[in-house]
Short mmCIF file of C-alpha atoms and ligand atoms in Angstrom, two decimals:
data_model
loop_
_atom_site.label_atom_id
_atom_site.label_comp_id
_atom_site.label_asym_id
_atom_site.label_seq_id
_atom_site.Cartn_x
_atom_site.Cartn_y
_atom_site.Cartn_z
CA MET Y 27 -12.78 6.66 28.58
CA THR Y 28 -10.57 7.90 25.76
CA PRO Y 29 -7.07 6.52 26.19
CA PRO Y 30 -4.53 9.26 26.77
CA GLU Y 31 -1.83 10.11 24.27
CA GLU Y 32 -0.26 7.26 22.31
CA SER Y 33 2.15 5.44 24.55
CA HIS Y 34 5.11 5.40 22.19
CA ARG Y 35 4.95 9.18 21.91
CA SER Y 36 4.92 9.64 25.68
CA LEU Y 37 7.73 7.17 26.40
CA SER Y 38 10.90 8.65 27.80
CA LYS Y 39 14.35 7.54 26.73
CA PRO Y 40 15.66 4.46 28.56
CA VAL Y 41 17.56 5.09 31.76
CA ARG Y 42 20.90 3.28 32.30
CA LEU Y 43 21.55 1.68 35.66
CA ARG Y 44 24.45 0.08 37.44
CA LEU Y 45 23.88 -2.04 40.51
CA THR Y 46 25.79 -3.34 43.50
CA ALA Y 47 27.45 -6.72 43.01
CA ALA Y 48 24.85 -8.38 45.25
CA ALA Y 49 21.92 -6.88 43.32
CA GLU Y 50 23.56 -7.83 40.03
CA SER Y 51 23.75 -11.49 41.00
CA ARG Y 52 20.20 -11.41 42.40
CA VAL Y 53 18.91 -10.08 39.09
CA ARG Y 54 20.97 -12.64 37.18
CA SER Y 55 19.41 -15.42 39.20
CA GLY Y 56 15.92 -14.20 38.29
CA HIS Y 57 14.80 -11.94 41.15
CA PRO Y 58 12.47 -9.29 39.69
CA TRP Y 59 13.16 -6.41 42.11
CA VAL Y 60 16.01 -3.90 42.27
CA PHE Y 61 15.84 -1.70 45.36
CA GLY Y 62 16.84 1.96 45.28
CA ASN Y 63 19.70 1.36 47.71
CA SER Y 64 21.31 -1.19 45.37
CA VAL Y 65 21.43 1.20 42.41
CA THR Y 66 24.94 2.70 42.23
CA GLU Y 67 24.60 4.78 39.06
CA VAL Y 68 21.65 6.31 37.19
CA LYS Y 69 22.05 7.96 33.79
CA GLY Y 70 19.34 9.37 31.58
CA ASP Y 71 15.65 10.05 31.98
CA ALA Y 72 15.03 8.80 35.52
CA VAL Y 73 11.25 9.14 35.56
CA SER Y 74 8.69 6.49 36.44
CA GLY Y 75 7.78 4.43 33.41
CA SER Y 76 11.11 4.80 31.63
CA LEU Y 77 12.60 1.54 30.52
CA ALA Y 78 15.68 0.84 32.64
CA VAL Y 79 18.64 -0.88 31.01
CA MET Y 80 20.98 -2.47 33.55
CA PHE Y 81 24.66 -3.09 32.81
CA ASP Y 82 26.98 -5.36 34.73
CA ARG Y 83 30.51 -4.71 35.98
CA LYS Y 84 32.00 -5.75 32.64
CA ASN Y 85 29.73 -3.24 30.95
CA ASP Y 86 27.69 -5.99 29.35
CA PHE Y 87 23.92 -5.92 29.14
CA LEU Y 88 22.40 -7.42 32.29
CA ALA Y 89 18.65 -6.87 32.17
CA ILE Y 90 15.86 -4.52 31.22
CA GLY Y 91 13.04 -3.38 33.47
CA LEU Y 92 10.53 -0.69 34.37
CA TYR Y 93 11.88 2.27 36.32
CA ASP Y 94 9.95 3.63 39.32
CA ALA Y 95 11.35 6.93 40.58
CA LEU Y 96 9.57 6.92 43.95
CA SER Y 97 9.11 3.36 45.15
CA PRO Y 98 11.82 1.62 47.21
CA ILE Y 99 11.57 -0.98 44.43
CA ARG Y 100 13.34 1.29 41.94
CA CYS Y 101 13.26 -1.11 39.03
CA ARG Y 102 11.09 -4.13 38.19
CA VAL Y 103 12.86 -6.52 35.88
CA LEU Y 104 11.18 -7.55 32.63
CA SER Y 105 13.89 -9.60 30.96
CA VAL Y 106 17.35 -10.83 31.92
CA GLY Y 107 20.38 -11.82 29.86
CA LYS Y 108 19.35 -11.03 26.35
CA ARG Y 109 18.31 -7.77 24.79
CA VAL Y 110 14.65 -7.58 23.86
CA LEU Y 111 12.58 -4.83 22.41
CA ILE Y 112 9.85 -3.76 24.83
CA ASP Y 113 7.00 -2.92 22.50
CA ARG Y 114 3.40 -3.94 21.82
CA ALA Y 115 4.51 -7.34 20.54
CA PHE Y 116 6.49 -7.94 23.75
CA TRP Y 117 3.49 -7.17 25.96
CA LEU Y 118 1.21 -9.25 23.79
CA SER Y 119 3.49 -12.26 24.08
CA ARG Y 120 3.65 -11.87 27.89
CA ILE Y 121 -0.15 -11.66 28.01
CA ARG Y 122 -0.50 -14.71 25.76
CA GLU Y 123 1.92 -16.74 27.91
CA ALA Y 124 -0.03 -15.85 31.06
CA PHE Y 125 -3.24 -16.89 29.31
CA GLU Y 126 -1.80 -20.21 28.15
CA ARG Y 127 -0.53 -21.02 31.63
CA ARG Y 128 -4.11 -20.94 32.91
CA ALA Y 129 -5.95 -22.33 29.90
CA ASN Y 130 -7.22 -25.38 31.81
CA ILE Y 131 -8.30 -23.57 34.98
CA ALA Y 132 -11.15 -21.49 33.55
CA SER Y 133 -14.44 -23.30 33.06
CA PRO Y 134 -18.12 -22.38 32.91
CA ARG Y 135 -18.26 -23.22 36.65
CA THR Y 136 -15.35 -20.90 37.44
CA THR Y 137 -15.50 -17.59 35.61
CA GLY Y 138 -13.58 -15.62 38.26
CA LEU Y 139 -9.87 -16.02 37.71
CA ARG Y 140 -6.56 -14.21 37.97
CA TRP Y 141 -5.11 -14.11 34.46
CA ILE Y 142 -2.03 -11.98 35.12
CA HIS Y 143 -0.30 -12.12 38.49
CA GLY Y 144 2.30 -9.36 38.32
CA GLU Y 145 5.96 -10.32 38.61
CA ASN Y 146 5.07 -14.00 38.53
CA ASP Y 147 3.77 -13.60 34.98
CA GLY Y 148 6.53 -11.28 33.83
CA MET Y 149 4.32 -8.18 34.24
CA PRO Y 150 5.59 -6.74 37.54
CA GLY Y 151 3.11 -4.65 39.50
CA LEU Y 152 0.16 -5.39 37.21
CA VAL Y 153 -2.75 -7.70 37.92
CA LEU Y 154 -5.55 -8.81 35.60
CA ASP Y 155 -8.60 -10.51 37.11
CA ALA Y 156 -11.66 -11.67 35.22
CA TYR Y 157 -15.18 -11.73 36.60
CA GLY Y 158 -17.13 -13.32 33.78
CA SER Y 159 -17.00 -10.97 30.83
CA CYS Y 160 -15.62 -8.10 32.93
CA GLY Y 161 -11.84 -7.73 33.15
CA VAL Y 162 -10.19 -5.67 35.90
CA VAL Y 163 -6.63 -4.39 35.67
CA LYS Y 164 -5.04 -3.22 38.90
CA LEU Y 165 -1.77 -1.31 38.87
CA TYR Y 166 0.61 -1.11 41.81
CA THR Y 167 3.26 1.13 40.20
CA PRO Y 168 3.10 4.28 38.06
CA ALA Y 169 5.76 2.67 35.88
CA TRP Y 170 2.95 1.13 33.81
CA LEU Y 171 1.31 4.41 32.89
CA PRO Y 172 3.22 5.15 29.66
CA HIS Y 173 2.74 1.55 28.48
CA LEU Y 174 -0.96 1.20 29.16
CA SER Y 175 -2.31 1.67 25.66
CA ASP Y 176 -0.13 -1.16 24.36
CA VAL Y 177 -1.00 -3.40 27.32
CA PHE Y 178 -4.73 -2.75 26.94
CA ASP Y 179 -4.51 -3.54 23.22
CA GLY Y 180 -2.85 -6.84 24.14
CA ILE Y 181 -5.55 -7.65 26.69
CA LYS Y 182 -8.24 -6.82 24.18
CA ALA Y 183 -6.64 -9.05 21.57
CA GLN Y 184 -6.25 -12.01 23.94
CA PHE Y 185 -9.44 -11.87 26.02
CA GLY Y 186 -12.95 -11.28 24.82
CA PHE Y 187 -13.90 -8.99 27.71
CA GLU Y 188 -17.04 -6.93 27.18
CA ARG Y 189 -15.60 -4.32 29.51
CA LEU Y 190 -12.31 -3.58 31.17
CA VAL Y 191 -12.13 -1.64 34.44
CA LEU Y 192 -8.98 0.09 35.65
CA ARG Y 193 -8.09 0.08 39.37
CA LEU Y 194 -5.16 1.98 40.81
CA SER Y 195 -3.37 1.54 44.09
CA ARG Y 196 -3.35 4.75 46.14
CA ASN Y 197 0.33 5.52 45.58
CA LEU Y 198 -0.12 6.23 41.89
CA MET Y 199 -3.45 8.04 41.74
CA THR Y 200 -1.96 11.52 41.36
CA GLU Y 201 0.49 10.56 38.64
CA ALA Y 202 -2.23 8.59 36.83
CA SER Y 203 -4.70 11.46 36.87
CA GLY Y 204 -2.04 13.68 35.28
CA ARG Y 205 -2.08 11.24 32.37
CA GLY Y 206 -5.86 11.03 32.21
CA TRP Y 207 -6.38 7.69 34.03
CA LYS Y 208 -8.62 7.43 37.09
CA ASP Y 209 -9.31 4.65 39.59
CA GLY Y 210 -12.53 2.73 38.96
CA THR Y 211 -13.11 3.81 35.39
CA ALA Y 212 -13.87 1.82 32.26
CA VAL Y 213 -11.08 1.44 29.72
CA TRP Y 214 -13.64 0.09 27.27
CA GLY Y 215 -17.28 -0.93 27.55
CA GLU Y 216 -19.71 0.58 30.01
CA LEU Y 217 -18.80 0.82 33.68
CA PRO Y 218 -20.89 -1.89 35.42
CA PRO Y 219 -23.86 -0.19 37.17
CA SER Y 220 -23.78 -2.56 40.16
CA PRO Y 221 -21.44 -5.30 41.34
CA VAL Y 222 -20.63 -7.86 38.67
CA VAL Y 223 -21.84 -11.45 39.22
CA PHE Y 224 -19.52 -14.36 38.43
CA SER Y 225 -19.23 -18.02 39.28
CA GLU Y 226 -16.66 -19.82 41.41
CA ASN Y 227 -16.96 -23.61 41.35
CA GLY Y 228 -20.63 -23.13 40.52
CA ILE Y 229 -21.37 -20.68 43.37
CA LEU Y 230 -22.45 -17.19 42.32
CA PHE Y 231 -20.68 -14.21 43.88
CA GLU Y 232 -20.78 -10.48 43.33
CA ALA Y 233 -17.61 -8.45 42.93
CA ASP Y 234 -17.58 -4.69 43.37
CA VAL Y 235 -14.99 -4.15 40.66
CA VAL Y 236 -15.26 -0.36 40.80
CA ARG Y 237 -14.92 0.37 44.52
CA GLY Y 238 -14.19 -2.96 46.23
CA GLN Y 239 -10.95 -4.04 47.90
CA LYS Y 240 -8.22 -5.22 45.49
CA THR Y 241 -10.18 -5.97 42.30
CA GLY Y 242 -13.45 -6.74 44.11
CA PHE Y 243 -13.03 -10.29 45.42
CA PHE Y 244 -10.38 -12.58 46.93
CA LEU Y 245 -9.92 -15.08 44.14
CA ASP Y 246 -6.85 -16.60 45.79
CA GLN Y 247 -8.91 -18.53 48.38
CA ARG Y 248 -10.84 -20.59 45.82
CA GLU Y 249 -9.15 -23.93 46.55
CA ASN Y 250 -9.20 -23.48 50.32
CA ARG Y 251 -12.91 -22.70 50.16
CA ALA Y 252 -13.52 -25.81 48.03
CA TRP Y 253 -11.71 -27.92 50.62
CA LEU Y 254 -13.74 -26.39 53.46
CA GLU Y 255 -16.91 -27.46 51.66
CA THR Y 256 -15.91 -31.11 52.19
CA GLN Y 257 -15.72 -30.61 55.98
CA THR Y 258 -18.94 -28.85 56.97
CA ARG Y 259 -21.82 -31.36 56.78
CA ASP Y 260 -24.16 -30.72 59.77
CA ARG Y 261 -21.56 -28.42 61.34
CA THR Y 262 -21.88 -24.95 62.82
CA VAL Y 263 -19.36 -22.59 61.22
CA LEU Y 264 -17.86 -19.25 62.21
CA ASN Y 265 -16.25 -17.31 59.36
CA ALA Y 266 -14.07 -14.62 60.96
CA PHE Y 267 -12.97 -11.81 58.63
CA SER Y 268 -15.68 -13.07 56.28
CA PHE Y 269 -15.62 -10.23 53.73
CA SER Y 270 -18.31 -11.11 51.15
CA GLY Y 271 -18.84 -14.60 52.57
CA GLY Y 272 -16.54 -16.64 50.29
CA PHE Y 273 -15.88 -19.39 52.84
CA SER Y 274 -19.44 -19.15 54.17
CA LEU Y 275 -21.13 -20.00 50.89
CA TYR Y 276 -18.96 -23.09 50.39
CA ALA Y 277 -19.55 -24.14 54.01
CA ALA Y 278 -23.28 -23.78 53.43
CA ARG Y 279 -23.19 -25.78 50.18
CA GLY Y 280 -21.23 -28.45 52.07
CA GLY Y 281 -24.24 -28.89 54.35
CA ALA Y 282 -23.41 -26.67 57.34
CA ARG Y 283 -26.30 -26.24 59.75
CA SER Y 284 -25.42 -22.61 60.37
CA VAL Y 285 -22.81 -20.10 59.27
CA CYS Y 286 -21.90 -16.95 61.15
CA ASP Y 287 -20.19 -14.16 59.22
CA LEU Y 288 -17.99 -11.97 61.42
CA ASP Y 289 -16.53 -8.80 59.91
CA ILE Y 290 -15.90 -5.24 61.03
CA SER Y 291 -17.45 -3.88 57.84
CA SER Y 292 -21.22 -3.62 57.39
CA HIS Y 293 -20.59 -3.26 53.67
CA ALA Y 294 -18.86 -6.68 53.62
CA LEU Y 295 -21.66 -8.31 55.63
CA ARG Y 296 -24.32 -6.91 53.30
CA SER Y 297 -22.40 -8.22 50.31
CA SER Y 298 -22.28 -11.69 51.91
CA GLY Y 299 -26.06 -11.50 52.41
CA ARG Y 300 -26.55 -10.71 48.73
CA ASN Y 301 -24.27 -13.63 47.82
CA PHE Y 302 -26.47 -15.99 49.86
CA ASP Y 303 -29.51 -14.59 48.04
CA LEU Y 304 -27.87 -15.17 44.66
CA ASN Y 305 -27.59 -18.89 45.49
CA ARG Y 306 -31.06 -19.63 46.91
CA ALA Y 307 -31.58 -22.20 44.14
CA ASP Y 308 -29.04 -24.40 45.90
CA ARG Y 309 -30.99 -26.36 48.55
CA ALA Y 310 -28.12 -26.64 51.03
CA ILE Y 311 -27.29 -22.95 50.83
CA ASP Y 312 -30.95 -22.03 51.15
CA ALA Y 313 -31.38 -24.30 54.17
CA CYS Y 314 -28.31 -23.02 56.03
CA VAL Y 315 -29.08 -20.62 58.90
CA ARG Y 316 -27.05 -17.45 58.40
CA GLN Y 317 -26.03 -15.15 61.21
CA THR Y 318 -23.94 -12.02 61.06
CA VAL Y 319 -21.85 -10.20 63.63
CA GLN Y 320 -20.40 -6.79 62.91
CA ALA Y 321 -17.47 -6.45 65.28
CA ASP Y 322 -13.72 -6.32 65.65
CA ALA Y 323 -12.89 -10.00 65.28
CA PHE Y 324 -9.88 -9.81 67.62
CA GLU Y 325 -12.13 -8.52 70.42
CA TRP Y 326 -15.18 -10.63 69.63
CA LEU Y 327 -13.26 -13.92 69.48
CA LYS Y 328 -11.67 -13.11 72.82
CA GLU Y 329 -14.81 -12.00 74.63
CA ASN Y 330 -17.65 -14.06 73.19
CA ARG Y 331 -18.43 -17.46 74.74
CA GLN Y 332 -20.27 -19.06 71.79
CA GLN Y 333 -18.72 -22.25 70.32
CA PHE Y 334 -18.65 -23.57 66.76
CA ASP Y 335 -17.65 -26.86 65.11
CA VAL Y 336 -15.59 -25.03 62.49
CA VAL Y 337 -13.80 -21.69 62.78
CA VAL Y 338 -12.27 -19.98 59.74
CA VAL Y 339 -9.79 -17.16 60.41
CA ASP Y 340 -8.61 -15.20 57.38
CA PRO Y 341 -7.53 -11.71 58.52
CA PRO Y 342 -6.18 -8.95 56.30
CA SER Y 343 -2.39 -8.62 56.10
CA LEU Y 344 -1.07 -8.03 59.62
CA ALA Y 345 2.43 -7.01 58.46
CA LYS Y 346 2.54 -4.47 55.68
CA ARG Y 347 6.27 -3.91 56.31
CA GLU Y 348 9.19 -6.07 57.39
CA MET Y 349 9.45 -4.11 60.67
CA GLU Y 350 5.89 -5.19 61.56
CA ARG Y 351 6.72 -8.89 61.20
CA ALA Y 352 7.37 -9.78 64.86
CA ARG Y 353 4.22 -7.95 66.01
CA ALA Y 354 2.21 -9.74 63.32
CA VAL Y 355 3.42 -13.16 64.44
CA GLU Y 356 2.35 -12.29 68.00
CA ALA Y 357 -1.03 -11.08 66.76
CA TYR Y 358 -1.55 -14.35 64.84
CA GLY Y 359 -0.76 -16.20 68.07
CA ARG Y 360 -3.41 -14.24 70.00
CA LEU Y 361 -5.95 -14.64 67.23
CA ILE Y 362 -5.43 -18.41 66.94
CA ARG Y 363 -5.60 -18.80 70.73
CA SER Y 364 -9.00 -17.11 70.92
CA ALA Y 365 -10.23 -18.86 67.76
CA CYS Y 366 -9.44 -22.21 69.45
CA GLU Y 367 -11.46 -21.09 72.49
CA ARG Y 368 -14.46 -20.71 70.20
CA LEU Y 369 -14.11 -24.30 68.89
CA SER Y 370 -16.21 -27.11 70.27
CA PRO Y 371 -14.18 -30.22 71.22
CA GLY Y 372 -12.79 -31.95 68.13
CA GLY Y 373 -13.57 -28.84 66.07
CA LEU Y 374 -11.83 -27.73 62.92
CA LEU Y 375 -9.66 -24.61 62.72
CA LEU Y 376 -8.89 -23.23 59.25
CA ALA Y 377 -6.35 -20.41 59.52
CA ALA Y 378 -5.00 -18.37 56.62
CA SER Y 379 -2.45 -15.59 56.33
CA CYS Y 380 -1.84 -13.18 53.49
CA SER Y 381 1.05 -11.30 55.13
CA ALA Y 382 3.99 -11.58 52.72
CA HIS Y 383 6.42 -10.64 55.50
CA VAL Y 384 5.40 -13.62 57.63
CA ASN Y 385 6.64 -16.70 55.81
CA GLN Y 386 5.04 -20.16 55.67
CA GLU Y 387 7.32 -21.64 58.29
CA GLU Y 388 6.62 -18.83 60.78
CA PHE Y 389 2.87 -18.88 60.22
CA PHE Y 390 2.42 -22.65 60.36
CA GLY Y 391 4.80 -22.61 63.35
CA VAL Y 392 2.78 -20.06 65.34
CA VAL Y 393 -0.52 -21.81 64.56
CA LEU Y 394 0.75 -25.23 65.62
CA ASP Y 395 2.61 -23.92 68.70
CA THR Y 396 -0.55 -22.16 69.85
CA VAL Y 397 -2.66 -25.28 69.30
CA LYS Y 398 -0.10 -27.55 71.07
CA ARG Y 399 0.10 -25.24 74.07
CA ARG Y 400 -3.55 -26.05 74.85
CA GLY Y 401 -2.50 -29.57 75.77
CA ASP Y 402 -5.43 -31.14 73.87
CA PRO Y 403 -4.95 -33.73 71.14
CA TRP Y 404 -4.66 -32.18 67.70
CA LEU Y 405 -4.29 -33.33 64.12
CA GLU Y 406 -3.04 -31.36 61.14
CA LEU Y 407 -5.27 -32.09 58.15
CA ARG Y 408 -3.96 -29.90 55.38
CA ARG Y 409 -1.64 -27.06 54.44
CA SER Y 410 -1.63 -25.07 51.24
CA GLY Y 411 0.05 -22.17 49.51
CA HIS Y 412 -0.79 -20.53 46.21
CA PRO Y 413 -3.37 -21.69 43.67
CA ALA Y 414 -2.23 -22.13 40.07
CA ASP Y 415 -3.68 -18.82 38.85
CA HIS Y 416 -1.66 -16.97 41.55
CA PRO Y 417 1.80 -18.46 40.95
CA SER Y 418 4.66 -17.28 43.17
CA SER Y 419 8.04 -17.25 41.48
CA PHE Y 420 10.24 -15.57 44.11
CA PRO Y 421 10.29 -15.64 47.92
CA GLU Y 422 8.60 -12.27 48.55
CA ALA Y 423 5.71 -13.25 46.29
CA ALA Y 424 4.69 -16.18 48.49
CA TYR Y 425 2.16 -14.35 50.66
CA LEU Y 426 -0.65 -16.90 50.99
CA LYS Y 427 -0.63 -19.83 53.36
CA CYS Y 428 -3.44 -21.79 54.94
CA ILE Y 429 -3.53 -24.60 57.48
CA ALA Y 430 -6.34 -26.81 58.77
CA VAL Y 431 -6.08 -28.44 62.21
CA ARG Y 432 -8.50 -30.59 64.21
CA VAL Y 433 -8.30 -29.45 67.82
CA GLY Y 434 -9.27 -31.50 70.87
N1 SAH N 7 -11.93 -14.43 53.95
C1 SAH N 7 -12.34 -13.45 52.98
C2 SAH N 7 -11.31 -12.38 52.78
C3 SAH N 7 -10.98 -11.60 54.01
S1 SAH N 7 -10.38 -10.00 53.66
C4 SAH N 7 -12.69 -14.13 51.66
O1 SAH N 7 -12.58 -15.35 51.55
O2 SAH N 7 -13.10 -13.44 50.74
C5 SAH N 7 -10.30 -9.31 55.22
C6 SAH N 7 -11.62 -8.88 55.82
O3 SAH N 7 -11.34 -8.55 57.18
C7 SAH N 7 -12.27 -7.65 55.22
O4 SAH N 7 -13.60 -7.94 54.89
C8 SAH N 7 -12.24 -6.58 56.34
O5 SAH N 7 -13.42 -5.80 56.40
C9 SAH N 7 -12.16 -7.45 57.55
N2 SAH N 7 -11.50 -6.86 58.73
C10 SAH N 7 -10.42 -6.07 58.80
N3 SAH N 7 -10.09 -5.81 60.09
C11 SAH N 7 -11.01 -6.46 60.85
C12 SAH N 7 -11.22 -6.60 62.24
N4 SAH N 7 -10.40 -6.03 63.12
N5 SAH N 7 -12.26 -7.34 62.67
C13 SAH N 7 -13.10 -7.94 61.79
N6 SAH N 7 -12.94 -7.83 60.46
C14 SAH N 7 -11.92 -7.11 59.99
#
């Protein structure tokens, strides 16, 4: 795809913002988001992608960020306290810092990695994942559109990707297409003809980088999967919300007798099947009996009577908005209750949540309360948050939590 017009020519003039006192001190203390309702004055070219210069009450420079005309997050902060020029060199240094932070995570055994994790790497609303030699950039705000050529140059200079695929969240597709960018297209290199194969801790997986959810795979569960592998020898395992079988493959390599993938999507179940086939050379994976169930996991867990030694529950986000939080906590309670019903005595429950609006304390609380209410003995074995390639640098960024409990 030919990159659209040169970014510096399409950049608008910076917009000048003033904020409420509360927002000003939040920004000063390092929070990367300024909400629309805390902007008290806007002057200049208030279009998405403009640089936004924020001034404090004394009229001194406060911070610089990316302006987003439509999102409730009106401005995403790039730098606080001192004036910096936001140009190609700035992006390149952000990209290099993100790279250096992860230099010792990548290895020939793990070629799937998040290299840039949005706000937490100083590049708010932009993600870069690698699947072997294929890079995937996903954008969550149109504010990046005028800066893309510079950012892509930086990525090219830092990473030796053979190809780079662009993914867009739904909210910016129209604006992007006006600038010549489309979801699921190659920025350079050929678009991969079929899912890309990469390695995670030595297990091969496919990632549908062009059409798949997020960038094609859930890289954030790598460490939880690796822990599960240590717990599955001779066990029967149910992987609820299995997607492409991430947890299942590790359970199988750990010596599980059988693994059952449960997902509502036939596409996800087929992908898991292909992932098992990719790893037939591994004796344990080849020997593991694989079953699949295509069903609504909430219903199936409640109605089915089958029992398993290990149950993994990793649903999609149950609270997309703050107002859905209480309902989500209730839903987690119901889900955990029926997951426990599917456990054989002394079985292992591994429960994860990716709902940013439900915090660690609430999630671990609802899991443990539900387990305790059964009246059986229980033992917490492990809790975890974010892996090192998905750092979380402010409260709203801490979406991932996972807990393992032996029940009964
Ligand atoms: N555990 C997975 C990631 C899960 S993503 C991993 O390690 O990669 C969430 C998955 O839940 C998706 O595959 C989606 O198809 C599935 N899903 C969403 N709603 C569902 C439902 N009601 N019942 C079963 N699966 C569902």
